[in-house]
mmCIF file with all atom_site columns, C-alpha atoms in Angstrom:
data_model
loop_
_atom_site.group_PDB
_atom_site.id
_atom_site.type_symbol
_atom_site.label_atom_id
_atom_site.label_alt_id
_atom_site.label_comp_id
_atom_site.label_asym_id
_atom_site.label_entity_id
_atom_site.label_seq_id
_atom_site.pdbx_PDB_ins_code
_atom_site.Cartn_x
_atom_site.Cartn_y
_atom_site.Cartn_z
_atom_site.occupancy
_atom_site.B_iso_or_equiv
_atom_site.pdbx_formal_charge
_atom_site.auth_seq_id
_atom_site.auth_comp_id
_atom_site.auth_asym_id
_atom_site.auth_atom_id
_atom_site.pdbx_PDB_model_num
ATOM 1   C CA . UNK S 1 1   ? 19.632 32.332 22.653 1.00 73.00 ? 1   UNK S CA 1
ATOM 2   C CA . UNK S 1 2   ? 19.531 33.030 18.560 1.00 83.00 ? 2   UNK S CA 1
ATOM 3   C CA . UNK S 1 3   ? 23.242 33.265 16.866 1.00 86.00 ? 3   UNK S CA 1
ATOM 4   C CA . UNK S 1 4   ? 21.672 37.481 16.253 1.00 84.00 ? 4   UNK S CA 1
ATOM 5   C CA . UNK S 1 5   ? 20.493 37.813 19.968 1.00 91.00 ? 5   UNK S CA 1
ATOM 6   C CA . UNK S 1 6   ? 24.233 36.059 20.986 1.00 92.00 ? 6   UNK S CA 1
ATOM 7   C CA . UNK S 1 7   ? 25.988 39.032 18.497 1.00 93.00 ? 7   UNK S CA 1
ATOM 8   C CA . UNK S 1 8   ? 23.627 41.437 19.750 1.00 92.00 ? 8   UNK S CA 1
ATOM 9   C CA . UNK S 1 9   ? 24.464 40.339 23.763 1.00 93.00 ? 9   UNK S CA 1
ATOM 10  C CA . UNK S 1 10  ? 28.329 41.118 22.630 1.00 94.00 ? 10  UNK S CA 1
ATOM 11  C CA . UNK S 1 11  ? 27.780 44.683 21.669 1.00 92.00 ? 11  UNK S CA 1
ATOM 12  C CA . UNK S 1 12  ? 27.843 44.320 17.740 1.00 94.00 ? 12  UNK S CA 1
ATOM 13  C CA . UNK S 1 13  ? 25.807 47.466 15.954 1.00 95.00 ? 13  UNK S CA 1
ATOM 14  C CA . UNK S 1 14  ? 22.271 46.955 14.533 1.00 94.00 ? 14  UNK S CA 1
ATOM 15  C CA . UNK S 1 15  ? 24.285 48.458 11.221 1.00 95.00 ? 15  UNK S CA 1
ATOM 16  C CA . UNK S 1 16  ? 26.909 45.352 11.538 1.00 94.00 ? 16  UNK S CA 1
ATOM 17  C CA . UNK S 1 17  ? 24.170 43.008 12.356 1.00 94.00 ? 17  UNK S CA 1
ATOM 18  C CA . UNK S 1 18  ? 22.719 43.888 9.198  1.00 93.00 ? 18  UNK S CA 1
ATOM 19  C CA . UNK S 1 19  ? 25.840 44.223 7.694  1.00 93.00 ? 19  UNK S CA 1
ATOM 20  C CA . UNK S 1 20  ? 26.195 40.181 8.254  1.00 92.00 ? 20  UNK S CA 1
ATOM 21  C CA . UNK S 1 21  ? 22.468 39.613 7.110  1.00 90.00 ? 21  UNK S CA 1
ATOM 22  C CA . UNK S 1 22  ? 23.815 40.703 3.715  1.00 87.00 ? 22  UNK S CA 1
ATOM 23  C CA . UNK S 1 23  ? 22.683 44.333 3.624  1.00 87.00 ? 23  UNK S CA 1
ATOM 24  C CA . UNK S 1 24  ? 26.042 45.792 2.562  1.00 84.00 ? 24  UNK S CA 1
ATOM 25  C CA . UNK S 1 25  ? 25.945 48.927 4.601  1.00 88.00 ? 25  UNK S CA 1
ATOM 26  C CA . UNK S 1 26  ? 29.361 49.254 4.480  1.00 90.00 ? 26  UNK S CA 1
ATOM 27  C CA . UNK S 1 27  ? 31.164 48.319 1.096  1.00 91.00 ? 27  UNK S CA 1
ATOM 28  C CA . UNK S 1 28  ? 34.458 49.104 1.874  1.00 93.00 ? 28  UNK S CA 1
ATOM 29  C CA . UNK S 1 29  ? 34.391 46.060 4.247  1.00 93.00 ? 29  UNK S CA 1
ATOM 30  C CA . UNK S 1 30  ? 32.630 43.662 2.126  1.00 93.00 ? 30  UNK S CA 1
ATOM 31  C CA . UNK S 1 31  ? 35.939 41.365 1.738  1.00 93.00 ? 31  UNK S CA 1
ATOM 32  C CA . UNK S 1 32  ? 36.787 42.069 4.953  1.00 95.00 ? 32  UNK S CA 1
ATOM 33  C CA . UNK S 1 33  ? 33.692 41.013 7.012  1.00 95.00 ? 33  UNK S CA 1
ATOM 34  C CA . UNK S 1 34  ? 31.714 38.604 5.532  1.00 94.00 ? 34  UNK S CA 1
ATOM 35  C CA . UNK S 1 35  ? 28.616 36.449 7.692  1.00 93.00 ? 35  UNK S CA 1
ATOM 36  C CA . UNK S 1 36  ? 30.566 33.598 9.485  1.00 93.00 ? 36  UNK S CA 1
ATOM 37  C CA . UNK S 1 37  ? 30.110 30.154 7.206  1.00 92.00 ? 37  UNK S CA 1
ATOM 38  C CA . UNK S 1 38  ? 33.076 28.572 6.827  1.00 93.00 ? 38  UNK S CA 1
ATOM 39  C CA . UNK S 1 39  ? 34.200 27.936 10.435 1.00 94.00 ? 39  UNK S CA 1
ATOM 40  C CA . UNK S 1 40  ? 31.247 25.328 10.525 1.00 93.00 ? 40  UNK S CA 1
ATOM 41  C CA . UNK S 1 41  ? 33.273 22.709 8.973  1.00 94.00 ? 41  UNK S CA 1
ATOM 42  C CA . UNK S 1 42  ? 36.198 23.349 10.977 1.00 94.00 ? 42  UNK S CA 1
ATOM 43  C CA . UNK S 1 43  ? 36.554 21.425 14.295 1.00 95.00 ? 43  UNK S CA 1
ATOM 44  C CA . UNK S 1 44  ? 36.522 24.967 16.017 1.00 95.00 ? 44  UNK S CA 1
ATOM 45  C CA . UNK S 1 45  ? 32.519 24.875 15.358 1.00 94.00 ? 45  UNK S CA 1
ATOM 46  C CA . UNK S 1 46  ? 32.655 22.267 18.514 1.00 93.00 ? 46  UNK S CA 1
ATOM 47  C CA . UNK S 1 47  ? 34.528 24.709 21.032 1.00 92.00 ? 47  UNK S CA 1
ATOM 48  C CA . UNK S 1 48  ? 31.147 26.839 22.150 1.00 90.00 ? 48  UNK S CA 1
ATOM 49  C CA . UNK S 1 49  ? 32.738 30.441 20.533 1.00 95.00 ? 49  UNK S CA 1
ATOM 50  C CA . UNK S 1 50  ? 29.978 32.398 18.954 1.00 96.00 ? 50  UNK S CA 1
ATOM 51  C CA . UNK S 1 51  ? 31.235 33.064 15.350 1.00 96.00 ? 51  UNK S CA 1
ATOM 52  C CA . UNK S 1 52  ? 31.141 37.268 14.543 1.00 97.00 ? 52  UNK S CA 1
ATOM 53  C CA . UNK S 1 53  ? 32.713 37.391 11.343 1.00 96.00 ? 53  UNK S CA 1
ATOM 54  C CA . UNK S 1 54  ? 34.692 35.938 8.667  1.00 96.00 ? 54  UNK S CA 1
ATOM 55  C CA . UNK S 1 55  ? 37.315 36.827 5.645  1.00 95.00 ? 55  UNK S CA 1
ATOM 56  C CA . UNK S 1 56  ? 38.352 33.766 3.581  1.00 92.00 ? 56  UNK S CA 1
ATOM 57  C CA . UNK S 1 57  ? 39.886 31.086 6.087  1.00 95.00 ? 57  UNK S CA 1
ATOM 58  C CA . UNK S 1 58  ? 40.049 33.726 8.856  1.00 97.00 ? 58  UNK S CA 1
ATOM 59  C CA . UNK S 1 59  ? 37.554 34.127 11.134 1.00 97.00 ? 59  UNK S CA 1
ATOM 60  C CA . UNK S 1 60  ? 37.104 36.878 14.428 1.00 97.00 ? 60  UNK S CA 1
ATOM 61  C CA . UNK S 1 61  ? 35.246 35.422 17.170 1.00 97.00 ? 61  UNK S CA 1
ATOM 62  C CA . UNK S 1 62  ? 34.286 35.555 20.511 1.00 97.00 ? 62  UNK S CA 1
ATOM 63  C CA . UNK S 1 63  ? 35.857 32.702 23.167 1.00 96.00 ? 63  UNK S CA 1
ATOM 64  C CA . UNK S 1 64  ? 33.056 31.804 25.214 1.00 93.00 ? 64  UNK S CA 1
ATOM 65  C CA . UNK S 1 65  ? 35.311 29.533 27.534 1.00 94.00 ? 65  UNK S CA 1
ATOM 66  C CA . UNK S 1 66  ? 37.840 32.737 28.061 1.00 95.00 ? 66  UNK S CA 1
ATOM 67  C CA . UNK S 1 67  ? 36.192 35.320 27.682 1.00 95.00 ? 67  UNK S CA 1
ATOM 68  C CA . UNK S 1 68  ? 37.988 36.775 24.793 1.00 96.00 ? 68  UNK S CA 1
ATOM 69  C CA . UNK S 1 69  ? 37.605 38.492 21.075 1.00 97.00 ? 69  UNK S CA 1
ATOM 70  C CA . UNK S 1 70  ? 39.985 36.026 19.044 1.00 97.00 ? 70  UNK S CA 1
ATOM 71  C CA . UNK S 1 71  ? 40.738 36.238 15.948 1.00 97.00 ? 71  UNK S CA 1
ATOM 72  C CA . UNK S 1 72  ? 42.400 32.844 14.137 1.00 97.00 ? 72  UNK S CA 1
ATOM 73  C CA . UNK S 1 73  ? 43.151 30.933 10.903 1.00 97.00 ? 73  UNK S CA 1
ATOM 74  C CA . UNK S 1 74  ? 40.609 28.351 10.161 1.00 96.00 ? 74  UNK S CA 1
ATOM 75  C CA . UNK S 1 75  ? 43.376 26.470 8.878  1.00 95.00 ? 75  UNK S CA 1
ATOM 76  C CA . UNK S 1 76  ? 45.396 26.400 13.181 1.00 95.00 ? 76  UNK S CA 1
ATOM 77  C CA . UNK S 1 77  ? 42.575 27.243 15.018 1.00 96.00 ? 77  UNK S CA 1
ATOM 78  C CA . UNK S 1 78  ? 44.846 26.301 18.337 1.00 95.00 ? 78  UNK S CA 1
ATOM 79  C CA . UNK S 1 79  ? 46.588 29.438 17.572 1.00 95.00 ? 79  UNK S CA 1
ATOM 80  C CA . UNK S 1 80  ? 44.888 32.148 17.793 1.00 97.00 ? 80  UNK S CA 1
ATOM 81  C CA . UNK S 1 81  ? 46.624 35.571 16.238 1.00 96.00 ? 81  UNK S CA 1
ATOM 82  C CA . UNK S 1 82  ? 44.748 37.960 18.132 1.00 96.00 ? 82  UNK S CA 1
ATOM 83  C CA . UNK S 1 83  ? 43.117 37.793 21.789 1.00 96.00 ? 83  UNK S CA 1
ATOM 84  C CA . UNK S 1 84  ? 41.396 41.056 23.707 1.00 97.00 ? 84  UNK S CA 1
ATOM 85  C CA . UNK S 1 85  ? 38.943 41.403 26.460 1.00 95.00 ? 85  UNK S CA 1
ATOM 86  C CA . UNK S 1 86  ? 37.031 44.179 24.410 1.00 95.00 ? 86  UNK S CA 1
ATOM 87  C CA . UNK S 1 87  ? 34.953 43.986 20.931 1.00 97.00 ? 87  UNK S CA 1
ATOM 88  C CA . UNK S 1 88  ? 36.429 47.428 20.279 1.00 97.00 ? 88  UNK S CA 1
ATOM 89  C CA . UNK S 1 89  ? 39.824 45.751 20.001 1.00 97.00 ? 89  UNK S CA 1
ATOM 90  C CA . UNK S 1 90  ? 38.798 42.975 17.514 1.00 97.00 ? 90  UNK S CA 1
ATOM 91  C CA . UNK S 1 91  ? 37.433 45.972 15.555 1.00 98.00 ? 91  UNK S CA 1
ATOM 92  C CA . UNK S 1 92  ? 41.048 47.890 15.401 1.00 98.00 ? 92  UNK S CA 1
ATOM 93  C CA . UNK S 1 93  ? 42.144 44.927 13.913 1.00 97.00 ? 93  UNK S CA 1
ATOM 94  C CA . UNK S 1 94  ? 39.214 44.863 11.621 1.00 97.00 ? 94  UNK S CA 1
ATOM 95  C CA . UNK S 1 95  ? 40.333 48.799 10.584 1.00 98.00 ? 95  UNK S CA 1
ATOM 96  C CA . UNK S 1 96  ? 43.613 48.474 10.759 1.00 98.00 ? 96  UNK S CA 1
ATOM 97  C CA . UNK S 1 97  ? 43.244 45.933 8.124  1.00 96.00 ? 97  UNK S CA 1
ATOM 98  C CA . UNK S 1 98  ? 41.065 47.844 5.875  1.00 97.00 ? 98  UNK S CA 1
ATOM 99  C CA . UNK S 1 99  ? 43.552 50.642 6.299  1.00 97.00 ? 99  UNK S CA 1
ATOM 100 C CA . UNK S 1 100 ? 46.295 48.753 5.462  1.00 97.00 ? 100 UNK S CA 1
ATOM 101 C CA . UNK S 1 101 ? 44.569 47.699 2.567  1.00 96.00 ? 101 UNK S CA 1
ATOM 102 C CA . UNK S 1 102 ? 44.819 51.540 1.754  1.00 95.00 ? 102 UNK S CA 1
ATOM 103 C CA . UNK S 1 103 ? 40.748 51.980 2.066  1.00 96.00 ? 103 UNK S CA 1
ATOM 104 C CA . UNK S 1 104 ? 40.040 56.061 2.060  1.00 95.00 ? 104 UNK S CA 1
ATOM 105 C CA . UNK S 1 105 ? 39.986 57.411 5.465  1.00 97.00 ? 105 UNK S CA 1
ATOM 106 C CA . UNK S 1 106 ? 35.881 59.240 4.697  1.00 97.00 ? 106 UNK S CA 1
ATOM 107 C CA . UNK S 1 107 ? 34.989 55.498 4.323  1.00 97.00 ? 107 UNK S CA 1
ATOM 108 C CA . UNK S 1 108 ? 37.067 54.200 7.189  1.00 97.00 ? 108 UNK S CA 1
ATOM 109 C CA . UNK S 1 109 ? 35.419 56.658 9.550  1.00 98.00 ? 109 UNK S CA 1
ATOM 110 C CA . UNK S 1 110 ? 31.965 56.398 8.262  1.00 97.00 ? 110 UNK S CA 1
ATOM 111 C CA . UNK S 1 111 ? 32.058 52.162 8.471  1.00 96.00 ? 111 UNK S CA 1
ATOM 112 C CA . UNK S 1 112 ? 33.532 53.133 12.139 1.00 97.00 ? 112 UNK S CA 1
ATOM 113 C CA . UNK S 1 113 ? 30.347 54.691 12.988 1.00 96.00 ? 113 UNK S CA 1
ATOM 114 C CA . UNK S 1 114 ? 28.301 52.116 11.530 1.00 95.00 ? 114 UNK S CA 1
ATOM 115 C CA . UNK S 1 115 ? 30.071 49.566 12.834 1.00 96.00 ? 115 UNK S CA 1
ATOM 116 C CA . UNK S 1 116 ? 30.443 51.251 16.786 1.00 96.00 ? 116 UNK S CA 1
ATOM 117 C CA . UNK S 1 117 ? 34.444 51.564 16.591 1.00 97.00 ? 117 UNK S CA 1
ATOM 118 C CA . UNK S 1 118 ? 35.318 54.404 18.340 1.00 97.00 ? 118 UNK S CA 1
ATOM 119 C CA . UNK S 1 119 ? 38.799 54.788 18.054 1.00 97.00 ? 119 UNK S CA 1
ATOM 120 C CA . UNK S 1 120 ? 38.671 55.418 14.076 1.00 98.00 ? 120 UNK S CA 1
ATOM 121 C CA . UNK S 1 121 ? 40.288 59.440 14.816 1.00 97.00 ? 121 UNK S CA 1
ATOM 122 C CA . UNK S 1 122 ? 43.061 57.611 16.728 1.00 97.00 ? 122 UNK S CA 1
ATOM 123 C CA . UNK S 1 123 ? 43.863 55.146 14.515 1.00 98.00 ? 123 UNK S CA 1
ATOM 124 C CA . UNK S 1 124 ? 44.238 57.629 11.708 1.00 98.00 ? 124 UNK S CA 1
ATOM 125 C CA . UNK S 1 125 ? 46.235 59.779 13.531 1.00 97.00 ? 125 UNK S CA 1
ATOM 126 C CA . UNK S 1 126 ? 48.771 57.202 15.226 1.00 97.00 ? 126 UNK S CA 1
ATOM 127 C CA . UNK S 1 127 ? 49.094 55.132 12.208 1.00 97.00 ? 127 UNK S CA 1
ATOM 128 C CA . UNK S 1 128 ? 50.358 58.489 10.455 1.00 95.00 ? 128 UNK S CA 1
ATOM 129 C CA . UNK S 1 129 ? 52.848 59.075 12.732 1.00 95.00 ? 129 UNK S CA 1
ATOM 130 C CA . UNK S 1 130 ? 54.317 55.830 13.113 1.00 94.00 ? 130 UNK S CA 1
ATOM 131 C CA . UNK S 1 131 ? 56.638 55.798 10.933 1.00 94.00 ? 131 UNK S CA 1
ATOM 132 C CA . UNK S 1 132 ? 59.397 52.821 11.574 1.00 95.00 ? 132 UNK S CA 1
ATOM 133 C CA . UNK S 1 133 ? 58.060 52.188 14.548 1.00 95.00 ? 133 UNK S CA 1
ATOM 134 C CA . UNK S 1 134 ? 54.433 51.193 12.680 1.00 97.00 ? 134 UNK S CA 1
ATOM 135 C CA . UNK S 1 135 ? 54.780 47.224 13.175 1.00 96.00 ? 135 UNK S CA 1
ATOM 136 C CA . UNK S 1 136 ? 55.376 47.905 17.067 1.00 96.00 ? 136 UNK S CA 1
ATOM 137 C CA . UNK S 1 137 ? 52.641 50.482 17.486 1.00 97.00 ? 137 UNK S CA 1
ATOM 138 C CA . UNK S 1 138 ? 50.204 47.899 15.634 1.00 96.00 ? 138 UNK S CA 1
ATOM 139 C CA . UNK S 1 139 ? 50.650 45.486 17.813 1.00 95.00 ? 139 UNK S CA 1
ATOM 140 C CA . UNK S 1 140 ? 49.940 46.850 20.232 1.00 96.00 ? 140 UNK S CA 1
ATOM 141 C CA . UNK S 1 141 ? 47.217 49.399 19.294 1.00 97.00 ? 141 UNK S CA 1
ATOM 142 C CA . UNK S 1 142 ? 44.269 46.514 19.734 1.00 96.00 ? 142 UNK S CA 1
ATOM 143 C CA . UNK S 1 143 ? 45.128 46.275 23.131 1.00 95.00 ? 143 UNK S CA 1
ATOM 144 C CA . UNK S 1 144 ? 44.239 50.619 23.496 1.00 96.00 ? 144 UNK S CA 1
ATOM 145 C CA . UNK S 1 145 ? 40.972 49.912 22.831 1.00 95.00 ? 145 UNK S CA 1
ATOM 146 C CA . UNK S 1 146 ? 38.246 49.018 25.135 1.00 89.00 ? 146 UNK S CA 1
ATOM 147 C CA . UNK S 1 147 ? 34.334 49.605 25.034 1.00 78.00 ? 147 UNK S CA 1
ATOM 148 C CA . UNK S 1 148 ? 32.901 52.384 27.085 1.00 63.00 ? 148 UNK S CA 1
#
């Protein structure tokens, strides 16, 4: 099986998997999800994960041995800062990030649809009502989402 057939097998949008090609169909993201190069030179390259995305020294991938959406540093790949059972939770992180990064909330939704995240509404909503209690309801807003 091709690296595209393995993303496509995982439930990753034709618009992402273009996305990664390097047709930036989503701008807002650019920095933020970038084709998967990097994590060849790391030792991680040997573990059998299938490689979805990268940003810098951090990449999101998928744990073939557990089963699991990870998301790690390139530079401690033993531990991982992210794990979920679902691609729709390595995407809240994914948004979350970009709304951290205070990306506008049109463009947030419309890489969401592009991208096949659909909690985008939620995560809008939550995140401005969190108030103090926005760390907490972070962590553990990943988790919320599964596919359908």
């Amino acid at each position: 099986m091709s690296h595209r057939e393995a993303l496509r097998a995982l439930g990753l949008s034709a618009a992402m998997l273009r996305h990664l090609d390097g047709d930036s169909v989503a701008p807002p993201l650019d920095y933020l999800c970038q084709a998967p190069y990097t994590w060849r030179s790391s030792p991680i390259a040997g573990r059998g994960i299938v490689a979805l995305w990268e940003c810098s020294m951090v990449l999101d991938y998928f744990n073939s041995a557990k089963g699991r959406f990870e998301r790690c540093s390139l530079e401690n790949i033993d531990e991982p800062w992210c794990s979920y059972a679902s691609l729709q939770g390595l995407l809240a992180e994914l948004f979350l990030n970009a709304y951290e990064d205070e990306v506008d909330d049109a463009a947030l939704c419309a890489c969401a649809s592009l991208f096949g995240f659909h909690a985008m509404q939620r995560l809008l909503a939550e995140a401005a009502n969190a108030g103090m209690g926005y760390k907490q309801w972070r962590a553990g807003f990943g988790a919320s989402c599964v596919d359908h």
